[in-house]
Coordinates of C-alpha atoms in Angstrom, one line a residue:
M1 CA 112.5 119.9 122.6
A2 CA 115.1 118.0 120.5
A3 CA 113.6 115.9 117.7
S4 CA 114.4 112.3 118.0
I5 CA 113.3 108.7 117.5
V6 CA 114.6 106.3 120.1
F7 CA 114.4 102.5 120.0
D8 CA 114.4 100.5 123.2
D9 CA 114.6 96.7 122.7
S10 CA 115.8 95.9 126.2
L11 CA 112.6 94.0 126.9
W12 CA 112.7 92.1 123.6
P13 CA 110.3 90.7 122.2
L14 CA 108.8 94.1 123.2
L15 CA 110.1 96.9 121.1
V16 CA 109.4 100.5 122.2
S17 CA 109.9 103.4 119.9
R18 CA 109.6 106.9 121.2
F19 CA 109.1 109.9 118.9
E20 CA 109.8 113.5 120.0
G21 CA 109.3 116.7 118.0
Q22 CA 109.5 117.2 114.3
V23 CA 112.1 114.7 113.1
S24 CA 114.0 115.3 109.9
D25 CA 113.3 113.2 106.8
E26 CA 116.8 111.7 107.3
A27 CA 116.0 110.6 110.8
Y28 CA 112.8 109.2 109.6
E29 CA 114.7 107.2 107.0
E30 CA 116.9 105.8 109.8
Y31 CA 113.7 104.9 111.7
L32 CA 112.5 102.9 108.7
L33 CA 115.9 101.2 108.2
Q34 CA 115.9 100.2 111.9
G35 CA 112.4 98.8 111.5
S36 CA 113.6 96.7 108.6
L37 CA 116.5 95.4 110.7
Y38 CA 114.1 94.3 113.5
L39 CA 112.0 92.4 111.0
R40 CA 115.2 90.7 109.5
R41 CA 115.8 89.2 112.9
G42 CA 113.1 86.7 111.9
E43 CA 111.7 86.6 115.5
P44 CA 108.1 87.4 116.5
Y45 CA 107.7 90.6 118.5
V46 CA 105.3 93.3 119.6
S47 CA 105.8 97.0 119.2
V48 CA 104.8 100.1 121.2
L49 CA 105.1 103.4 119.4
D50 CA 105.0 106.3 121.8
T51 CA 103.9 109.3 119.7
A52 CA 102.8 111.5 122.7
R53 CA 105.5 114.0 121.9
L54 CA 105.5 113.7 118.1
S55 CA 104.9 116.6 115.8
L56 CA 102.9 115.9 112.7
P57 CA 105.0 113.9 110.2
T58 CA 105.9 115.6 106.9
V59 CA 104.2 114.6 103.6
R60 CA 107.4 112.9 102.6
Q61 CA 107.5 110.9 105.8
R62 CA 103.9 109.8 105.3
Q63 CA 104.7 108.8 101.7
R64 CA 107.8 106.8 102.8
Q65 CA 105.7 105.1 105.5
F66 CA 103.3 103.9 102.8
E67 CA 106.1 102.6 100.7
W68 CA 107.8 100.9 103.6
M69 CA 104.6 99.2 104.7
R70 CA 104.0 97.9 101.2
Q71 CA 107.6 96.6 101.0
H72 CA 107.4 94.9 104.4
E73 CA 103.8 93.8 104.5
R74 CA 104.6 90.1 104.5
P75 CA 107.2 90.0 107.2
M76 CA 105.1 92.4 109.3
R77 CA 102.1 90.0 109.0
E78 CA 104.3 87.0 109.9
L79 CA 106.5 88.5 112.7
L80 CA 104.9 91.6 114.2
L81 CA 102.2 90.3 116.5
G82 CA 100.7 93.7 117.2
C83 CA 101.4 97.4 117.5
A84 CA 100.2 99.6 120.3
F85 CA 100.3 103.3 119.5
I86 CA 100.3 105.8 122.3
I87 CA 98.5 108.8 120.9
T88 CA 97.4 111.9 122.8
S89 CA 97.0 114.3 120.0
P90 CA 93.7 114.4 118.0
L91 CA 95.7 115.5 114.9
I92 CA 98.1 112.6 115.1
R93 CA 95.1 110.2 115.7
L94 CA 93.4 111.6 112.6
T95 CA 96.6 111.3 110.5
M96 CA 97.1 107.7 111.7
S97 CA 93.5 106.8 110.8
T98 CA 93.9 108.4 107.4
V99 CA 97.2 106.4 106.7
F100 CA 95.6 103.1 107.8
H101 CA 92.5 103.8 105.7
V102 CA 94.8 104.1 102.6
M103 CA 97.2 101.4 103.6
P104 CA 95.7 99.1 106.3
M105 CA 98.1 97.7 108.9
P106 CA 99.0 94.1 108.2
T107 CA 99.0 93.3 111.9
P108 CA 96.6 94.0 114.8
Y109 CA 96.9 97.4 116.3
V110 CA 95.4 99.6 119.0
A111 CA 95.6 103.3 119.9
V112 CA 95.8 104.1 123.6
Q113 CA 96.5 107.0 125.9
D114 CA 99.5 105.7 128.0
M115 CA 102.4 103.3 128.2
A116 CA 100.7 101.0 130.8
R117 CA 97.7 100.3 128.5
A118 CA 100.0 99.9 125.5
V119 CA 102.2 97.4 127.2
T120 CA 99.2 95.5 128.7
W121 CA 97.7 95.2 125.2
A122 CA 101.1 94.2 123.6
T123 CA 101.9 91.5 126.2
A124 CA 98.4 90.1 125.7
R125 CA 99.2 89.7 122.0
L126 CA 102.4 87.9 123.0
R127 CA 100.6 85.6 125.4
D128 CA 97.9 84.8 122.8
A129 CA 100.6 83.9 120.3
G130 CA 102.1 81.4 122.7
H131 CA 104.8 83.6 124.3
A132 CA 103.3 83.7 127.8
E133 CA 106.7 83.5 129.6
A134 CA 108.1 86.5 127.7
A135 CA 104.9 88.4 128.3
A136 CA 105.0 87.7 132.0
G137 CA 108.6 88.7 132.2
I138 CA 107.9 92.0 130.6
L139 CA 105.0 92.8 132.9
E140 CA 107.1 91.8 135.9
R141 CA 110.1 94.0 134.9
L142 CA 107.8 97.0 134.3
H143 CA 105.8 96.3 137.5
L144 CA 102.5 96.1 135.7

């Protein structure tokens, strides 16, 4: 399996990020940079992070995630309406719980088993924030 992080913003304001394999520290830095660019748009959005095929992040990647979250806490709180994590690995779930215990997410989040549940939760966050039309459009395009 080739390691990668792929962004899909074709259903904006829904951002889907798919992680596969053990990504390099360089690829992880690119992921963080891209995350910063989405926040710089200044538009509210929701995020689904599909970690079903992710290998455990390196210590360096976890450290960088902490730093990035500290640096971007305010725009995340203001613009990121919620994050749905697709997690099928108990080890990834434990790692995420540990990370968020040390550095709590500044936005609502949920851990689910599949894309349908993740998108349903994320679009509910959009709807609750006054973006019902965008939420309905996403659900319609995904046939949910």
